[in-house]
Coordinates of C-alpha atoms in Angstrom, one line a residue:
M1 CA -14.8 -19.2 -8.8
R2 CA -15.9 -21.7 -6.8
G3 CA -15.8 -24.3 -9.6
A4 CA -12.3 -23.4 -10.1
A5 CA -11.4 -24.0 -6.6
V6 CA -13.4 -27.4 -6.7
R7 CA -11.4 -28.2 -9.7
I8 CA -8.2 -27.6 -8.0
L9 CA -8.7 -29.5 -4.8
G10 CA -10.2 -32.4 -6.7
C11 CA -7.4 -32.9 -9.0
L12 CA -5.2 -32.6 -6.1
F13 CA -6.6 -35.6 -4.0
I14 CA -7.1 -37.6 -7.1
G15 CA -3.1 -36.9 -7.7
L16 CA -2.3 -37.8 -3.8
A17 CA -4.6 -41.1 -4.4
L18 CA -2.9 -42.2 -7.5
G19 CA 0.5 -41.7 -5.4
I20 CA -0.6 -43.4 -2.4
F21 CA -2.3 -46.5 -4.1
F22 CA -0.3 -47.2 -7.2
P23 CA 3.3 -45.4 -6.1
R24 CA 5.2 -47.5 -8.6
N25 CA 2.7 -47.9 -11.4
P26 CA 4.6 -46.5 -14.7
V27 CA 1.7 -45.7 -16.3
V28 CA 1.0 -43.4 -13.0
L29 CA 4.3 -42.2 -12.9
G30 CA 4.4 -41.1 -16.3
V31 CA 1.2 -39.1 -15.7
A32 CA 3.2 -37.2 -12.8
Q33 CA 6.0 -36.4 -15.1
S34 CA 3.8 -34.8 -17.4
G35 CA 2.9 -32.6 -14.9
T36 CA 6.4 -31.0 -15.0
W37 CA 6.4 -30.0 -18.8
F38 CA 4.3 -26.8 -18.3
P39 CA 6.1 -25.5 -15.1
K40 CA 9.5 -26.1 -16.6
T41 CA 8.5 -24.9 -20.0
I42 CA 7.8 -21.6 -18.2
V43 CA 11.1 -21.5 -16.5
T44 CA 12.9 -22.0 -19.6
F45 CA 11.1 -18.9 -21.0
A46 CA 10.4 -16.9 -17.8
T47 CA 13.2 -14.3 -18.7
A48 CA 10.8 -13.0 -21.7
V49 CA 7.9 -13.2 -19.8
I50 CA 9.2 -11.4 -17.0
F51 CA 10.9 -8.8 -19.3
V52 CA 7.5 -7.9 -21.4
L53 CA 5.6 -7.8 -18.0
M54 CA 7.8 -5.6 -15.9
S55 CA 8.9 -3.1 -18.3
A56 CA 5.1 -2.8 -19.9
A57 CA 3.8 -2.5 -16.5
L58 CA 6.2 0.5 -15.8
A59 CA 5.8 2.0 -19.1
K60 CA 2.1 2.3 -18.9
T61 CA 2.3 3.5 -15.2
L62 CA 4.7 6.4 -16.5
L63 CA 2.4 7.1 -19.7
T64 CA -0.6 7.4 -17.9
Y65 CA 0.1 8.6 -14.4
R66 CA 3.6 11.2 -15.1
R67 CA 1.9 14.2 -13.3
S68 CA 1.2 12.2 -10.2
G69 CA 5.0 11.0 -9.4
R70 CA 4.6 11.5 -5.6
F71 CA 1.2 9.1 -6.1
L72 CA 3.6 6.3 -8.1
A73 CA 6.6 6.9 -5.3
Y74 CA 4.1 5.9 -2.4
V75 CA 2.2 3.2 -4.1
I76 CA 5.6 1.3 -5.2
G77 CA 7.2 2.4 -1.9
M78 CA 4.3 0.8 -0.2
Y79 CA 4.2 -2.4 -1.7
V80 CA 8.4 -2.7 -1.2
A81 CA 8.2 -1.9 2.2
M82 CA 5.2 -4.3 2.7
G83 CA 7.1 -7.1 1.0
F84 CA 9.9 -6.5 3.4
V85 CA 8.0 -6.5 6.2
S86 CA 6.4 -9.7 5.3
L87 CA 9.3 -11.7 4.9
L88 CA 10.7 -10.7 8.4
Y89 CA 6.9 -11.4 9.8
V90 CA 7.5 -14.7 8.1
S91 CA 11.0 -15.4 9.4
A92 CA 9.8 -14.7 13.1
W93 CA 7.3 -17.4 12.8
I94 CA 9.3 -20.2 11.0
P95 CA 11.4 -21.3 14.2
T96 CA 8.2 -22.0 16.2
L97 CA 6.3 -23.7 13.2
T98 CA 9.1 -25.6 11.7
G99 CA 11.8 -26.0 14.3
L100 CA 14.1 -24.6 12.4
P101 CA 17.5 -24.0 14.4
M102 CA 19.5 -20.6 13.9
N103 CA 22.4 -22.1 12.6
R104 CA 23.8 -25.6 12.0
P105 CA 26.1 -27.0 14.6
E106 CA 29.3 -26.3 12.4
Q107 CA 27.9 -22.8 11.2
P108 CA 28.8 -20.0 13.5
L109 CA 26.2 -17.2 13.9
P110 CA 27.1 -14.4 12.0
G111 CA 27.0 -10.8 13.4
L112 CA 25.7 -7.9 12.0
A113 CA 28.4 -7.2 9.7
G114 CA 28.6 -11.2 8.6
W115 CA 24.9 -11.1 7.8
L116 CA 25.2 -7.9 5.8
Q117 CA 28.2 -9.4 3.8
G118 CA 26.5 -13.1 3.3
I119 CA 23.5 -10.8 1.9
A120 CA 26.0 -8.6 -0.5
T121 CA 27.5 -11.8 -1.7
A122 CA 24.2 -13.6 -2.1
F123 CA 23.3 -10.6 -4.5
A124 CA 26.2 -10.3 -6.2
T125 CA 26.1 -13.9 -7.2
V126 CA 22.4 -13.9 -8.2
L127 CA 23.0 -10.6 -9.9
T128 CA 26.0 -12.1 -12.1
E129 CA 24.7 -15.7 -12.3
Q130 CA 20.8 -15.5 -12.6
P131 CA 19.1 -14.4 -15.7
L132 CA 16.0 -13.6 -14.0
L133 CA 17.2 -10.9 -11.9
Q134 CA 19.0 -9.5 -14.6
V135 CA 16.0 -9.2 -16.6
L136 CA 14.2 -8.0 -13.9
L137 CA 16.8 -5.0 -13.3
A138 CA 16.7 -4.5 -17.2
A139 CA 13.2 -4.5 -17.3
F140 CA 13.1 -1.7 -14.7
V141 CA 15.4 0.5 -16.8
V142 CA 13.5 -0.2 -20.0
G143 CA 10.2 0.5 -18.5
A144 CA 11.0 3.8 -17.3
V145 CA 13.4 4.8 -20.4
T146 CA 10.4 4.0 -23.0
G147 CA 7.6 5.5 -20.5
L148 CA 10.0 8.7 -20.3
L149 CA 11.2 9.3 -23.5
R150 CA 8.7 10.8 -26.0
A151 CA 10.7 9.4 -28.9
L152 CA 10.7 5.8 -27.5
H153 CA 6.7 6.1 -26.7
P154 CA 6.0 3.8 -29.6
V155 CA 8.4 0.9 -28.0
A156 CA 6.5 1.4 -24.9
H157 CA 2.8 0.9 -26.5
G158 CA 4.6 -2.3 -28.3
L159 CA 5.7 -3.7 -25.2
I160 CA 2.3 -2.8 -23.4
R161 CA 0.5 -4.8 -26.2
C162 CA 2.8 -7.9 -26.0
A163 CA 2.1 -7.8 -22.3
E164 CA -1.5 -7.6 -22.9
W165 CA -1.1 -10.7 -25.4
T166 CA 1.0 -12.5 -22.8
L167 CA -1.5 -12.3 -20.1
R168 CA -4.3 -13.1 -22.4
G169 CA -2.3 -16.4 -23.3
F170 CA -2.1 -17.3 -19.8
S171 CA -5.6 -16.9 -19.0
K172 CA -6.4 -19.5 -21.7
L173 CA -4.1 -22.1 -20.2
L174 CA -5.7 -21.6 -16.6
W175 CA -7.8 -24.8 -17.4
Y176 CA -4.7 -27.0 -17.6
Y177 CA -3.5 -25.6 -13.8
P178 CA -5.7 -28.2 -11.9
I179 CA -4.5 -31.1 -14.0
M180 CA -0.6 -29.9 -13.7
I181 CA -1.6 -30.0 -9.6
G182 CA -3.2 -33.4 -10.2
C183 CA -0.1 -34.7 -12.0
L184 CA 2.6 -33.0 -9.8
A185 CA 0.5 -34.1 -6.5
I186 CA 1.2 -38.0 -7.5
F187 CA 5.1 -37.2 -6.5
I188 CA 4.2 -36.3 -3.1
P189 CA 3.4 -39.8 -1.7
A190 CA 5.2 -41.8 -4.8
R191 CA 8.7 -40.2 -3.7
F192 CA 8.3 -39.4 -0.2
G193 CA 5.3 -41.8 1.0
M194 CA 3.6 -40.7 4.2
Q195 CA 6.2 -38.5 5.4
G196 CA 5.7 -36.2 2.3
L197 CA 2.0 -35.9 2.6
A198 CA 2.5 -35.0 6.2
V199 CA 5.2 -32.5 5.2
Y200 CA 2.6 -30.7 2.6
G201 CA -0.4 -31.1 5.3
R202 CA 2.2 -29.2 8.0
T203 CA 3.3 -26.3 5.1
T204 CA -0.4 -25.8 4.3
L205 CA -1.6 -25.4 7.8
N206 CA 1.5 -23.2 8.7
L207 CA 0.6 -20.8 6.1
A208 CA -2.7 -21.1 6.8
I209 CA -1.7 -19.8 10.3
V210 CA 0.9 -17.1 9.1
S211 CA -1.8 -15.5 6.3
V212 CA -4.5 -15.7 8.4
V213 CA -3.1 -13.4 11.2
W214 CA -1.4 -11.2 8.7
S215 CA -4.8 -10.7 7.4
A216 CA -6.3 -9.9 10.6
A217 CA -3.5 -7.3 11.4
M218 CA -3.8 -5.6 8.1
I219 CA -7.6 -5.2 8.8
L220 CA -6.8 -3.7 12.0
L221 CA -4.4 -1.4 10.9
V222 CA -6.7 -0.2 8.1
R223 CA -9.3 0.7 10.5
A224 CA -7.1 2.3 12.8
V225 CA -5.3 4.8 10.4
T226 CA -7.7 5.4 7.4
M227 CA -11.5 6.7 7.4
R228 CA -12.6 3.3 6.3
T229 CA -15.7 1.9 8.2
W230 CA -15.8 -1.6 9.6
E231 CA -18.5 -2.4 7.2
Q232 CA -16.7 -1.3 4.2
I233 CA -13.4 -3.1 5.2
W234 CA -15.3 -6.1 5.9
K235 CA -17.2 -6.0 2.6
Y236 CA -14.4 -5.3 0.6
F237 CA -12.4 -8.3 2.7
A238 CA -15.0 -10.9 2.3
T239 CA -15.7 -10.2 -1.4
V240 CA -12.0 -10.1 -2.8
Y241 CA -10.7 -12.9 -0.5
A242 CA -13.2 -15.3 -1.5
A243 CA -12.4 -14.6 -4.9
G244 CA -8.7 -14.7 -4.9
F245 CA -9.0 -18.1 -2.9
G246 CA -11.0 -19.5 -5.7
T247 CA -9.1 -18.2 -8.5
G248 CA -5.8 -18.5 -7.2
G249 CA -4.5 -16.1 -9.6
S250 CA -4.0 -12.3 -9.0
Y251 CA -4.9 -11.6 -12.5
E252 CA -7.9 -13.1 -12.6
T253 CA -8.9 -11.5 -9.3
L254 CA -8.1 -8.4 -10.8
P255 CA -11.8 -7.3 -12.3
V256 CA -13.6 -8.4 -8.8
N257 CA -10.8 -6.5 -6.9
L258 CA -11.2 -3.3 -9.1
V259 CA -15.0 -3.4 -8.5
S260 CA -15.3 -4.0 -4.5
A261 CA -12.4 -1.4 -3.8
E262 CA -14.2 1.0 -5.4
R263 CA -17.8 -0.1 -4.5
D264 CA -17.2 -1.6 -1.1
L265 CA -14.2 0.0 0.1
G266 CA -15.4 3.7 -1.1
L267 CA -11.6 4.4 -2.8
R268 CA -11.5 7.1 -5.4
P269 CA -11.2 5.4 -8.8
E270 CA -8.1 6.4 -9.6
V271 CA -6.7 5.2 -6.5
A272 CA -8.1 2.1 -7.1
R273 CA -7.0 1.6 -10.6
V274 CA -3.2 2.1 -10.0
S275 CA -2.7 0.6 -6.5
I276 CA -4.6 -2.8 -7.3
V277 CA -3.4 -2.8 -11.2
L278 CA 0.1 -2.0 -10.3
G279 CA -0.2 -4.2 -7.1
T280 CA -1.3 -7.2 -9.3
V281 CA 2.0 -7.0 -10.8
L282 CA 4.4 -6.1 -7.7
N283 CA 2.5 -7.2 -4.6
K284 CA 3.3 -11.0 -3.9
N285 CA 3.5 -10.2 -0.2
V286 CA 1.6 -13.3 1.3
A287 CA 3.4 -15.5 -1.8
T288 CA 6.7 -14.7 -0.5
M289 CA 5.7 -16.0 2.8
A290 CA 4.6 -19.2 1.4
V291 CA 8.1 -19.2 -0.5
L292 CA 9.9 -19.5 2.5
L293 CA 7.9 -22.0 4.6
V294 CA 7.9 -24.1 1.2
T295 CA 11.6 -23.6 0.8
V296 CA 12.1 -25.0 4.6
S297 CA 9.8 -28.1 3.7
T298 CA 11.5 -28.9 0.4
C299 CA 14.8 -29.0 2.1
A300 CA 13.5 -31.1 4.7
L301 CA 12.0 -33.7 2.0
L302 CA 15.4 -33.6 0.2
D303 CA 17.9 -33.6 3.1
V304 CA 19.2 -30.0 2.0
P305 CA 20.9 -28.6 5.1
I306 CA 19.4 -24.9 5.8
S307 CA 18.9 -22.9 9.0
M308 CA 17.7 -19.7 9.7
I309 CA 20.9 -18.3 8.7
E310 CA 20.2 -19.4 5.0
I311 CA 16.6 -17.9 6.0
G312 CA 17.9 -14.5 6.3
M313 CA 20.2 -14.5 3.2
L314 CA 17.2 -15.3 1.0
I315 CA 15.2 -12.3 2.1
P316 CA 16.2 -9.6 0.0
P317 CA 16.4 -11.9 -3.6
V318 CA 12.8 -13.1 -2.5
L319 CA 11.8 -9.7 -2.0
L320 CA 13.2 -8.7 -5.5
L321 CA 11.8 -12.0 -6.9
G322 CA 7.9 -11.2 -5.6
L323 CA 8.0 -7.9 -7.4
E324 CA 8.4 -9.6 -11.0
S325 CA 6.7 -13.0 -10.1
P326 CA 3.3 -13.0 -12.4
G327 CA 0.0 -13.3 -10.8
V328 CA -1.0 -16.5 -12.1
P329 CA -1.8 -19.5 -10.2
G330 CA 1.2 -21.1 -8.6
G331 CA 3.6 -18.5 -10.7
A332 CA 5.7 -17.6 -7.5
G333 CA 6.5 -21.3 -7.0
V334 CA 7.4 -21.7 -10.5
F335 CA 9.5 -18.5 -11.2
M336 CA 11.1 -18.3 -7.9
S337 CA 12.3 -22.1 -7.2
P338 CA 15.3 -22.0 -9.5
V339 CA 16.5 -18.7 -8.0
I340 CA 16.0 -20.6 -4.5
A341 CA 17.9 -23.7 -5.8
S342 CA 20.5 -21.7 -6.9
L343 CA 21.1 -19.5 -3.9
L344 CA 21.0 -22.6 -1.7
T345 CA 23.5 -24.5 -4.1
V346 CA 21.5 -27.7 -3.9
P347 CA 22.9 -30.7 -5.3
D348 CA 20.2 -31.8 -7.6
P349 CA 18.5 -27.9 -8.8
G350 CA 15.8 -30.0 -11.2
L351 CA 14.6 -32.1 -8.4
F352 CA 14.3 -29.1 -6.0
V353 CA 12.3 -27.3 -8.6
T354 CA 9.9 -30.4 -9.1
T355 CA 9.7 -30.9 -5.7
F356 CA 9.1 -26.9 -4.8
V357 CA 6.4 -26.8 -7.4
T358 CA 4.7 -29.6 -5.8
L359 CA 4.7 -28.6 -2.4
Y360 CA 3.6 -25.0 -4.1
S361 CA 0.0 -26.1 -5.0
G362 CA -3.4 -26.8 -3.9
L363 CA -4.3 -24.8 -1.3
I364 CA -1.2 -22.9 -1.0
P365 CA -1.4 -20.4 -4.2
M366 CA -5.0 -20.1 -3.1
L367 CA -4.3 -18.7 0.3
A368 CA -1.2 -16.9 -0.9
T369 CA -3.5 -14.9 -3.7
A370 CA -6.6 -14.4 -1.2
G371 CA -3.9 -12.5 1.1
N372 CA -1.8 -10.7 -1.7
T373 CA -5.2 -9.2 -3.4
T374 CA -6.9 -8.0 -0.4
D375 CA -3.7 -6.1 0.7
D376 CA -3.5 -4.7 -2.7
G377 CA -7.0 -2.8 -1.6
F378 CA -5.5 -2.1 2.0
V379 CA -2.5 -0.4 0.6
G380 CA -5.0 2.0 -1.8
A381 CA -7.0 2.6 1.3
I382 CA -4.2 4.0 3.3
I383 CA -2.8 6.2 0.3
N384 CA -6.4 7.3 -0.5
D385 CA -6.8 8.6 3.2
R386 CA -3.4 9.5 4.7
L387 CA -0.7 10.2 2.1
M388 CA -2.1 12.2 -0.9
D389 CA -3.8 15.5 -1.1
W390 CA -6.0 15.2 -3.3
G391 CA -7.0 18.8 -3.7
A392 CA -3.7 19.1 -5.5
A393 CA -3.4 19.4 -9.5
D394 CA -1.0 16.6 -9.8
A395 CA -3.6 14.0 -8.3
T396 CA -5.3 13.7 -11.5
P397 CA -4.4 10.9 -13.6
L398 CA -3.7 11.1 -17.4
V399 CA -5.5 9.1 -20.1
L400 CA -2.7 7.1 -22.1
P401 CA -1.4 9.2 -24.5
R402 CA -1.5 8.2 -28.3
V403 CA 1.4 7.1 -30.2
A404 CA 2.7 9.9 -32.2
D405 CA 2.5 9.3 -36.0
R406 CA 6.3 9.1 -36.4
V407 CA 8.1 8.5 -39.9
P408 CA 9.2 4.5 -40.3
Y409 CA 12.8 3.9 -40.4
P410 CA 13.9 2.5 -43.9
L411 CA 12.9 -1.0 -44.8
A412 CA 16.5 -2.4 -44.6
V413 CA 16.4 -0.9 -40.8
R414 CA 13.3 -2.7 -40.3
V415 CA 14.6 -5.8 -41.4
A416 CA 17.7 -5.4 -39.6
A417 CA 15.9 -4.8 -36.3
A418 CA 13.6 -8.1 -36.9
G419 CA 16.9 -10.0 -37.0
L420 CA 18.2 -8.4 -33.8
L421 CA 14.7 -8.8 -32.0
A422 CA 15.6 -12.6 -32.6
V423 CA 19.1 -12.2 -31.4
G424 CA 17.9 -10.7 -28.3
L425 CA 15.3 -12.9 -27.5
W426 CA 17.9 -16.0 -27.9
M427 CA 20.3 -13.9 -25.5
I428 CA 17.4 -13.6 -22.7
V429 CA 16.1 -16.9 -22.8
S430 CA 19.2 -19.2 -23.4
P431 CA 20.8 -18.7 -19.8
Q432 CA 17.9 -19.6 -18.2
A433 CA 17.1 -22.8 -20.3
R434 CA 19.7 -24.6 -18.4
G435 CA 17.3 -24.9 -15.4
G436 CA 14.0 -25.3 -17.7
L437 CA 12.6 -28.3 -19.9
P438 CA 15.0 -30.8 -20.5
A439 CA 14.4 -30.7 -24.2
L440 CA 15.7 -27.2 -24.6
Q441 CA 18.6 -27.2 -22.2
W442 CA 21.0 -27.3 -25.2
L443 CA 20.0 -23.4 -25.7
A444 CA 22.3 -23.0 -22.6
R445 CA 25.3 -24.8 -24.0
S446 CA 27.1 -21.5 -24.9
T447 CA 26.2 -18.5 -22.9
F448 CA 28.4 -15.7 -21.2
R449 CA 28.1 -13.8 -18.0
G450 CA 25.6 -11.3 -18.4
E451 CA 23.9 -12.4 -21.4
A452 CA 20.9 -11.9 -20.3
L453 CA 21.6 -8.0 -19.5
A454 CA 23.1 -7.8 -23.3
G455 CA 20.1 -9.5 -24.5
A456 CA 17.7 -6.8 -22.9
A457 CA 20.0 -3.9 -24.5
V458 CA 19.7 -5.8 -27.9
L459 CA 16.0 -6.1 -27.7
L460 CA 15.3 -2.5 -26.9
V461 CA 17.7 -1.4 -30.0
A462 CA 15.6 -3.8 -31.9
L463 CA 12.2 -2.6 -30.8
T464 CA 13.3 1.0 -31.3
G465 CA 14.2 0.2 -35.0
L466 CA 11.0 -1.8 -35.3
L467 CA 8.4 0.4 -34.0
G468 CA 10.3 3.9 -33.6
G469 CA 11.0 6.4 -35.9
R470 CA 12.9 9.5 -37.4
G471 CA 10.6 12.4 -36.1
E472 CA 6.5 12.8 -36.3
R473 CA 4.8 12.9 -40.0
A474 CA 4.1 16.0 -40.6
R475 CA 0.1 17.0 -40.5
S476 CA -1.4 18.2 -43.9
K477 CA -3.3 21.6 -43.5
P478 CA -6.5 22.1 -44.7
S479 CA -6.4 24.3 -47.7
S480 CA -8.0 27.7 -47.5
V481 CA -10.7 28.4 -50.4
E482 CA -10.8 32.0 -51.6
A483 CA -14.3 33.6 -51.6

């Protein structure tokens, strides 16, 4: 974990030095440009990744803990509420830390009705035009349907396997993350000179102030409302905060977090496993704080007009995006920046995304991950001690049920389903491709409104045809031998 932090910081400083001393060198600029390929490729296929991860997480939770509906409602509700409070909290800091005005001179301050109308308009625009959020909504529906309907349990298990393969693939690419950060860091001084370095340093310092104060408040809250001792809280916080800071990714911190939550924080195993595993997927509250701070900094560098009115409009969409951003280093910056660019109607979305990802690097994802992961355990402590009656029968977790041995559909149906699977993936990916890798933007030439939602429906049908069946196989009965 320490080695990962050293590599990230080392590559960051090397990239900044190359940008300072060789700002016009074509080879150095080519290296910097290569750093944009990976995040833009992730952006291109973000919708497919999000669909698999979110639907699988929800389906697995429903399959494993269906008797603990109240427990799941508390966990998910706590993460949503904490995400909303986090964004209000950082918004209160932004005018003081950045000097951002409440409104621009030509922009009147809206009343409550105007603010709500603006949020509704932003949501309507995002939901109809942003495939990321369309797929997020579809993933919730598909995850719930496949987790609750017995006939679709084979589809749920298929999604869970796909999610595990996806996360395993991300873990194998972590070696490249420090290199990518070093490449992108070249752009900060090369494009923006010393102003860019100053903005990056100020943004990092702002997040450090905001996140450390937030963590201190969470520690005091947990001590006040739970039965955890100072020793338990501190042992857990010190262990997991260091691990999160070192790896910069929630998924990489997950094993340490699980062990420390049970051993140091003293949580029940079923609480730790649900709260922390679900939090790894859903909880990016400190990362969303960083997103708003980086948004202000990116707009300042690119001369994009912004005020606290726009920040207020961004709170609900960023809250939703925080529920689906993957817990990999820098994931929040990569996945949220295209939506932020669309909401702010920036003149050059591509430049906005690369600048945003560059600023959202180095220490910023490390601070965000450290705060995200420790909050997962703190939420578990509150639920463990205050919200659940552990004498109730419905508090007992279930083992992930086995898939019923179903009679597969005929070969012709499965072949057609395989073709539909390719069509569904195309429909999900193509609308998002317009903001991704330039070499793949041709995928978005002929798309229609709501295509990502339609693609998710096609995927569900295709997966049902491939993995489902027409009832369970008849079990052979043992023959009786007469004496």
